[in-house]
């Protein structure tokens, strides 16, 4: 049985999926300031945005996603100046922010007292994850709202992140007041989450900025597994899951399987195929990953066979998401 998808029709959907014009951004900002939830594009994935200083709006984000309250949200700001009002930056955090912001990197830092950010957003931790997204619509919305915005990926908890406005409409439906549509997102994977709240930097979630890029600035970084679940409440083993079972590192196809292909040479016998990248380009594969998982997640197939993806650069984040999608389901 496919898990709950609300039964909104396409015609009804278009009522609140709007092209991200400057008027629409202004409207979204007014809605966010009044406590409503608005979905917007970032360069990684679409976010489900709400005023981070409004406890009730933040609670509504958890409810709309079906997200456990122990899993904290990322607070979005236009840049480092706004971020410094919310969290404590040391020289190291300033250097990393200057180098990678705006961009697909979230920094976990110690919360400032009186930052105004809802305690629920941090799930009671004394740290807060902050990100300055590069997408011009995200930037415009943050500036127009003039408040920090919490924005988890705009999917139901445990599901694949949305890289198109239609994914958000199909999954979150009426819980969202407005969805700003700016087409497919460029990076396609969520931001890298880097914990700089302690002495040792820890990579809590591989993502759009690669470990190699960060290590160029920070030296060796502790791995996500070494950091452990206590430092990264959101990194449950099973996450980002389609309905169909996934089989990783597949070099042959079994009867009825759809194939998620990487590279030009593919094994025969698939029931359907989607090409992450024919030219074995990891950037292209990352951008296609979530949309193609959705595309192949159909009841007429027995499963999704995924060809091996190299483990370097963006391949680390791609393999992380695939492992979670393939993990035994907790629900
Ligand atoms: O690319 C992204 O980061 C997207 C876009 C919309 O910005 N957002 C996103 O949010 O992926 P979400 O909520 O789906 O993932 C946030 C991750 C979770 O794994 C969460 O546990 C972790 O960040 N996180 C948030 N606050 C944290 C904190 N204080 N300490 C440790 N991990 C934290
Ligand atoms: Mg998410």
Short mmCIF file of C-alpha atoms and ligand atoms in Angstrom, two decimals:
data_model
loop_
_atom_site.label_atom_id
_atom_site.label_comp_id
_atom_site.label_asym_id
_atom_site.label_seq_id
_atom_site.Cartn_x
_atom_site.Cartn_y
_atom_site.Cartn_z
CA UNK A 1 0.00 0.00 0.00
CA UNK A 2 1.43 3.40 -0.88
CA UNK A 3 1.74 5.55 2.22
CA UNK A 4 -0.59 8.48 2.80
CA UNK A 5 -0.69 10.91 -0.08
CA UNK A 6 -3.46 13.44 0.15
CA UNK A 7 -6.02 13.26 -2.58
CA UNK A 8 -5.69 16.80 -3.91
CA UNK A 9 -6.45 17.09 -7.62
CA UNK A 10 -4.09 18.83 -10.03
CA UNK A 11 -6.63 21.56 -10.74
CA UNK A 12 -6.95 22.44 -7.07
CA UNK A 13 -3.18 22.37 -6.67
CA UNK A 14 -2.54 25.15 -9.13
CA UNK A 15 -4.50 27.57 -6.92
CA UNK A 16 -1.60 27.97 -4.56
CA UNK A 17 1.38 26.92 -6.68
CA UNK A 18 2.40 30.27 -8.13
CA UNK A 19 5.32 31.41 -10.30
CA UNK A 20 7.87 33.09 -8.06
CA UNK A 21 7.39 36.66 -9.28
CA UNK A 22 8.33 39.57 -7.02
CA UNK A 23 4.61 40.10 -6.21
CA UNK A 24 4.31 36.43 -5.23
CA UNK A 25 7.40 36.72 -3.03
CA UNK A 26 5.87 39.78 -1.30
CA UNK A 27 2.65 37.83 -0.76
CA UNK A 28 4.58 34.87 0.65
CA UNK A 29 6.45 37.22 3.01
CA UNK A 30 3.18 38.72 4.29
CA UNK A 31 1.79 35.22 4.82
CA UNK A 32 4.93 34.11 6.68
CA UNK A 33 4.80 37.22 8.89
CA UNK A 34 1.20 36.37 9.75
CA UNK A 35 2.16 32.86 10.90
CA UNK A 36 1.30 30.85 7.76
CA UNK A 37 3.49 28.17 6.13
CA UNK A 38 4.95 28.97 2.71
CA UNK A 39 7.04 26.71 0.50
CA UNK A 40 9.93 28.21 -1.44
CA UNK A 41 12.84 27.08 -3.61
CA UNK A 42 16.42 27.01 -2.39
CA UNK A 43 19.34 25.85 -4.54
CA UNK A 44 19.26 22.49 -2.72
CA UNK A 45 15.58 21.46 -2.34
CA UNK A 46 12.26 23.22 -1.67
CA UNK A 47 11.78 24.33 1.93
CA UNK A 48 8.64 24.50 4.08
CA UNK A 49 9.07 27.97 5.55
CA UNK A 50 7.68 29.61 8.67
CA UNK A 51 8.64 32.53 10.90
CA UNK A 52 11.31 31.07 13.20
CA UNK A 53 10.30 33.46 15.99
CA UNK A 54 6.65 32.33 15.97
CA UNK A 55 6.28 29.29 18.24
CA UNK A 56 2.88 28.36 16.82
CA UNK A 57 4.05 28.61 13.19
CA UNK A 58 7.05 26.43 14.03
CA UNK A 59 4.75 23.89 15.70
CA UNK A 60 2.62 23.91 12.53
CA UNK A 61 5.72 22.97 10.48
CA UNK A 62 6.29 19.89 12.66
CA UNK A 63 2.60 18.98 12.33
CA UNK A 64 2.47 19.45 8.53
CA UNK A 65 5.52 17.23 8.04
CA UNK A 66 4.58 14.66 10.67
CA UNK A 67 8.05 15.31 12.01
CA UNK A 68 9.14 14.08 15.45
CA UNK A 69 9.63 16.99 17.85
CA UNK A 70 13.14 15.82 18.76
CA UNK A 71 14.38 16.59 15.25
CA UNK A 72 15.41 20.27 15.05
CA UNK A 73 14.92 22.59 12.05
CA UNK A 74 17.36 24.72 10.06
CA UNK A 75 16.96 28.48 10.46
CA UNK A 76 17.45 30.44 7.23
CA UNK A 77 18.86 33.96 7.06
CA UNK A 78 20.12 36.15 4.20
CA UNK A 79 23.74 36.22 5.41
CA UNK A 80 26.28 36.21 8.20
CA UNK A 81 25.19 39.51 9.78
CA UNK A 82 21.69 38.16 10.46
CA UNK A 83 23.14 34.80 11.54
CA UNK A 84 25.38 36.42 14.15
CA UNK A 85 22.29 37.77 15.89
CA UNK A 86 21.07 34.19 16.44
CA UNK A 87 24.19 32.17 17.22
CA UNK A 88 27.72 32.50 18.56
CA UNK A 89 30.31 32.68 15.79
CA UNK A 90 33.98 32.13 16.55
CA UNK A 91 36.76 32.95 14.06
CA UNK A 92 36.49 29.47 12.53
CA UNK A 93 32.72 29.75 11.95
CA UNK A 94 33.16 33.23 10.43
CA UNK A 95 35.81 31.95 8.06
CA UNK A 96 33.65 29.01 6.91
CA UNK A 97 30.56 31.21 6.52
CA UNK A 98 32.55 33.78 4.54
CA UNK A 99 33.81 31.03 2.26
CA UNK A 100 30.62 29.03 1.65
CA UNK A 101 27.67 31.38 2.25
CA UNK A 102 25.37 31.96 0.64
CA UNK A 103 25.28 28.29 -0.36
CA UNK A 104 24.32 24.70 0.47
CA UNK A 105 25.91 24.59 3.93
CA UNK A 106 24.18 24.64 7.34
CA UNK A 107 26.25 25.43 10.43
CA UNK A 108 25.35 24.07 13.87
CA UNK A 109 26.41 26.69 16.41
CA UNK A 110 25.61 27.61 20.00
CA UNK A 111 22.32 29.50 20.27
CA UNK A 112 22.46 33.03 21.56
CA UNK A 113 20.24 33.72 24.54
CA UNK A 114 17.38 35.99 23.52
CA UNK A 115 17.87 35.22 19.83
CA UNK A 116 14.09 35.17 19.51
CA UNK A 117 14.21 31.83 17.65
CA UNK A 118 11.57 29.41 18.93
CA UNK A 119 12.98 26.78 21.29
CA UNK A 120 10.95 24.19 19.46
CA UNK A 121 12.94 24.93 16.28
CA UNK A 122 16.08 23.74 18.09
CA UNK A 123 14.19 20.82 19.67
CA UNK A 124 15.39 21.96 23.08
CA UNK A 125 19.11 21.79 22.17
CA UNK A 126 21.46 24.63 23.10
CA UNK A 127 22.60 24.75 19.47
CA UNK A 128 20.90 26.00 16.32
CA UNK A 129 21.48 25.06 12.67
CA UNK A 130 21.70 28.14 10.42
CA UNK A 131 21.97 28.48 6.66
CA UNK A 132 22.14 31.36 4.19
CA UNK A 133 20.75 29.92 0.95
CA UNK A 134 22.02 31.20 -2.41
CA UNK A 135 18.80 30.90 -4.42
CA UNK A 136 17.64 34.41 -5.44
CA UNK A 137 14.00 33.63 -4.54
CA UNK A 138 15.01 32.35 -1.11
CA UNK A 139 17.12 35.47 -0.61
CA UNK A 140 14.26 37.73 -1.74
CA UNK A 141 11.79 35.99 0.58
CA UNK A 142 14.13 36.20 3.58
CA UNK A 143 14.73 39.92 2.99
CA UNK A 144 11.04 40.67 2.41
CA UNK A 145 9.99 38.74 5.53
CA UNK A 146 12.76 40.36 7.55
CA UNK A 147 12.66 37.51 10.07
CA UNK A 148 14.63 34.27 10.35
CA UNK A 149 12.72 31.47 8.61
CA UNK A 150 12.74 27.82 9.66
CA UNK A 151 12.66 25.63 6.59
CA UNK A 152 12.92 21.87 6.66
CA UNK A 153 12.70 20.16 3.29
CA UNK A 154 9.04 20.46 2.18
CA UNK A 155 8.22 16.74 2.26
CA UNK A 156 6.42 14.51 4.75
CA UNK A 157 8.86 13.27 7.37
CA UNK A 158 10.86 10.28 6.14
CA UNK A 159 10.06 10.86 2.48
CA UNK A 160 12.21 12.03 -0.40
CA UNK A 161 12.95 15.80 -0.46
CA UNK A 162 11.15 17.88 -3.12
CA UNK A 163 13.13 19.29 -6.03
CA UNK A 164 10.05 20.66 -7.85
CA UNK A 165 7.06 22.71 -6.67
CA UNK A 166 4.70 19.91 -7.77
CA UNK A 167 6.35 17.49 -5.32
CA UNK A 168 5.46 19.87 -2.48
CA UNK A 169 1.85 20.28 -3.60
CA UNK A 170 1.38 16.52 -3.93
CA UNK A 171 2.79 15.76 -0.49
CA UNK A 172 1.90 18.65 1.80
CA UNK A 173 -1.24 19.94 0.10
CA UNK A 174 -3.43 22.31 2.03
CA UNK A 175 -1.06 22.67 5.00
CA UNK A 176 0.91 25.16 2.86
CA UNK A 177 -0.63 28.59 2.22
CA UNK A 178 1.47 29.28 -0.89
CA UNK A 179 4.11 27.45 -2.93
CA UNK A 180 6.58 29.65 -4.84
CA UNK A 181 7.45 27.83 -8.06
CA UNK A 182 10.86 28.51 -9.59
CA UNK A 183 11.30 25.22 -11.44
CA UNK A 184 13.70 22.44 -10.52
CA UNK A 185 16.36 23.08 -7.92
CA UNK A 186 19.98 23.23 -9.05
CA UNK A 187 21.83 21.10 -6.47
CA UNK A 188 19.07 18.57 -5.80
CA UNK A 189 20.46 17.30 -2.47
CA UNK A 190 20.03 18.97 0.91
CA UNK A 191 22.67 21.20 2.45
CA UNK A 192 25.71 19.80 4.19
CA UNK A 193 25.26 20.05 7.97
CA UNK A 194 28.53 20.95 9.72
CA UNK A 195 28.66 21.07 13.51
CA UNK A 196 31.00 23.83 14.71
CA UNK A 197 29.49 24.08 18.19
CA UNK A 198 32.33 22.13 19.82
CA UNK A 199 36.11 22.04 19.49
CA UNK A 200 36.08 19.30 16.85
CA UNK A 201 34.17 20.04 13.64
CA UNK A 202 31.79 17.21 12.72
CA UNK A 203 30.06 16.51 9.44
CA UNK A 204 26.52 15.61 10.54
CA UNK A 205 25.05 15.30 7.05
CA UNK A 206 26.95 15.12 3.75
CA UNK A 207 25.34 17.41 1.18
CA UNK A 208 25.79 20.09 -1.44
CA UNK A 209 29.21 21.21 -0.15
CA UNK A 210 31.58 18.25 -0.21
CA UNK A 211 33.75 16.97 2.62
CA UNK A 212 36.78 17.65 0.42
CA UNK A 213 35.81 21.33 0.08
CA UNK A 214 35.34 21.70 3.85
CA UNK A 215 38.54 19.82 4.70
CA UNK A 216 40.41 22.25 2.47
CA UNK A 217 39.54 24.88 5.11
CA UNK A 218 39.22 22.90 8.33
CA UNK A 219 41.59 19.95 8.03
CA UNK A 220 40.26 16.46 8.78
CA UNK A 221 36.58 16.41 9.82
CA UNK A 222 34.97 13.72 11.99
CA UNK A 223 32.68 11.46 9.97
CA UNK A 224 28.89 11.49 10.39
CA UNK A 225 28.86 8.01 11.96
CA UNK A 226 31.59 8.94 14.43
CA UNK A 227 29.56 11.99 15.41
CA UNK A 228 26.70 9.65 16.30
CA UNK A 229 22.97 10.14 16.43
CA UNK A 230 23.05 12.27 19.56
CA UNK A 231 24.77 15.08 17.67
CA UNK A 232 22.53 14.66 14.65
CA UNK A 233 18.97 13.94 15.71
CA UNK A 234 17.68 13.90 12.13
CA UNK A 235 19.99 11.25 10.80
CA UNK A 236 17.80 8.22 11.32
CA UNK A 237 18.95 5.14 9.45
CA UNK A 238 15.74 4.96 7.44
CA UNK A 239 14.90 8.23 5.74
CA UNK A 240 14.29 9.69 2.31
CA UNK A 241 12.37 6.54 1.50
CA UNK A 242 10.33 5.72 -1.61
CA UNK A 243 7.61 3.03 -1.29
CA UNK A 244 9.51 0.45 -3.36
CA UNK A 245 12.51 -1.42 -1.97
CA UNK A 246 15.88 -0.19 -3.24
CA UNK A 247 18.76 -2.52 -4.15
CA UNK A 248 22.11 -0.72 -4.14
CA UNK A 249 25.30 -1.34 -6.14
CA UNK A 250 23.29 -3.39 -8.64
CA UNK A 251 25.28 -4.75 -11.56
CA UNK A 252 22.39 -6.81 -12.95
CA UNK A 253 18.62 -6.29 -13.05
CA UNK A 254 16.11 -8.73 -11.53
CA UNK A 255 12.66 -9.42 -12.99
CA UNK A 256 10.28 -6.48 -12.74
CA UNK A 257 12.88 -4.05 -11.41
CA UNK A 258 13.25 -0.46 -12.56
CA UNK A 259 16.84 0.69 -13.01
CA UNK A 260 18.38 3.89 -11.68
CA UNK A 261 21.34 4.13 -14.02
CA UNK A 262 24.70 5.87 -13.77
CA UNK A 263 27.08 5.95 -16.73
CA UNK A 264 26.55 4.93 -20.34
CA UNK A 265 26.82 1.13 -20.00
CA UNK A 266 23.75 -0.38 -18.30
CA UNK A 267 22.74 -4.00 -17.61
CA UNK A 268 19.83 -5.33 -19.73
CA UNK A 269 16.36 -6.49 -18.67
CA UNK A 270 14.97 -3.48 -16.75
CA UNK A 271 11.24 -2.74 -16.67
CA UNK A 272 12.02 0.99 -16.85
CA UNK A 273 15.14 3.13 -16.61
CA UNK A 274 16.00 6.61 -15.37
CA UNK A 275 19.50 7.94 -15.99
CA UNK A 276 21.04 9.87 -13.12
CA UNK A 277 23.79 10.80 -15.55
CA UNK A 278 24.77 9.11 -18.80
CA UNK A 279 28.14 10.84 -18.70
CA UNK A 280 28.78 9.70 -15.07
CA UNK A 281 28.69 13.31 -13.85
CA UNK A 282 28.07 13.45 -10.07
CA UNK A 283 26.68 17.01 -10.10
CA UNK A 284 24.08 16.02 -12.69
CA UNK A 285 23.32 12.80 -10.76
CA UNK A 286 22.75 14.73 -7.51
CA UNK A 287 20.37 17.14 -9.24
CA UNK A 288 18.36 14.23 -10.69
CA UNK A 289 18.37 11.86 -7.71
CA UNK A 290 15.18 12.71 -5.82
CA UNK A 291 13.00 13.44 -8.87
CA UNK A 292 14.05 10.12 -10.44
CA UNK A 293 13.42 8.15 -7.24
CA UNK A 294 9.89 9.58 -7.29
CA UNK A 295 9.51 8.83 -10.99
CA UNK A 296 10.46 5.15 -10.59
CA UNK A 297 8.50 4.63 -7.35
CA UNK A 298 5.50 2.96 -9.02
CA UNK A 299 3.55 -0.12 -7.93
CA UNK A 300 4.01 -1.88 -11.29
CA UNK A 301 7.71 -2.44 -10.51
CA UNK A 302 9.05 -4.96 -7.99
CA UNK A 303 11.84 -2.67 -6.81
CA UNK A 304 14.47 -0.14 -7.87
CA UNK A 305 17.95 -1.40 -8.73
CA UNK A 306 20.55 1.33 -8.31
CA UNK A 307 23.88 1.12 -10.14
CA UNK A 308 27.08 1.82 -8.15
CA UNK A 309 27.89 5.51 -7.60
CA UNK A 310 31.50 6.57 -6.92
CA UNK A 311 32.15 7.58 -3.29
CA UNK A 312 34.08 10.81 -3.86
CA UNK A 313 32.86 14.42 -3.96
CA UNK A 314 29.05 14.71 -4.24
CA UNK A 315 28.98 10.90 -4.50
CA UNK A 316 29.31 10.80 -0.72
CA UNK A 317 26.00 12.65 -0.23
CA UNK A 318 24.29 10.68 -3.02
CA UNK A 319 25.35 7.36 -1.46
CA UNK A 320 24.27 8.58 1.99
CA UNK A 321 20.74 9.31 0.71
CA UNK A 322 20.60 6.01 -1.21
CA UNK A 323 21.66 4.01 1.87
CA UNK A 324 18.91 5.66 3.90
CA UNK A 325 16.36 5.06 1.15
CA UNK A 326 17.38 1.38 1.12
CA UNK A 327 17.47 0.90 4.91
CA UNK A 328 14.84 -1.24 6.66
CA UNK A 329 11.77 0.90 7.28
CA UNK A 330 10.76 1.87 10.77
CA UNK A 331 7.19 2.73 9.71
O1 LIG B 1 19.10 21.97 2.07
C1 LIG B 1 18.56 22.01 3.17
O2 LIG B 1 19.18 22.01 4.24
C2 LIG B 1 17.02 22.10 3.19
C3 LIG B 1 16.64 23.46 2.60
C4 LIG B 1 15.16 23.69 2.60
O3 LIG B 1 17.32 24.48 3.27
N1 LIG B 1 16.52 21.92 4.51
C5 LIG B 1 16.60 20.71 5.13
O4 LIG B 1 16.04 20.71 6.41
O5 LIG B 1 17.08 19.73 4.62
P1 LIG B 1 15.66 19.36 7.15
O6 LIG B 1 14.87 19.81 8.35
O7 LIG B 1 15.01 18.43 6.23
O8 LIG B 1 17.02 18.80 7.67
C6 LIG B 1 17.69 19.45 8.74
C7 LIG B 1 18.78 18.57 9.29
C8 LIG B 1 18.22 17.42 10.08
O9 LIG B 1 19.01 16.28 9.85
C9 LIG B 1 18.38 17.91 11.52
O10 LIG B 1 18.48 16.89 12.46
C10 LIG B 1 19.67 18.70 11.43
O11 LIG B 1 19.59 19.35 10.17
N2 LIG B 1 19.74 19.73 12.48
C11 LIG B 1 18.99 20.85 12.61
N3 LIG B 1 19.30 21.53 13.72
C12 LIG B 1 20.30 20.83 14.33
C13 LIG B 1 21.05 21.00 15.52
N4 LIG B 1 20.87 22.03 16.34
N5 LIG B 1 21.99 20.07 15.81
C14 LIG B 1 22.21 19.01 14.99
N6 LIG B 1 21.52 18.78 13.84
C15 LIG B 1 20.59 19.67 13.52
MG1 LIG B 2 14.42 16.75 5.30
#
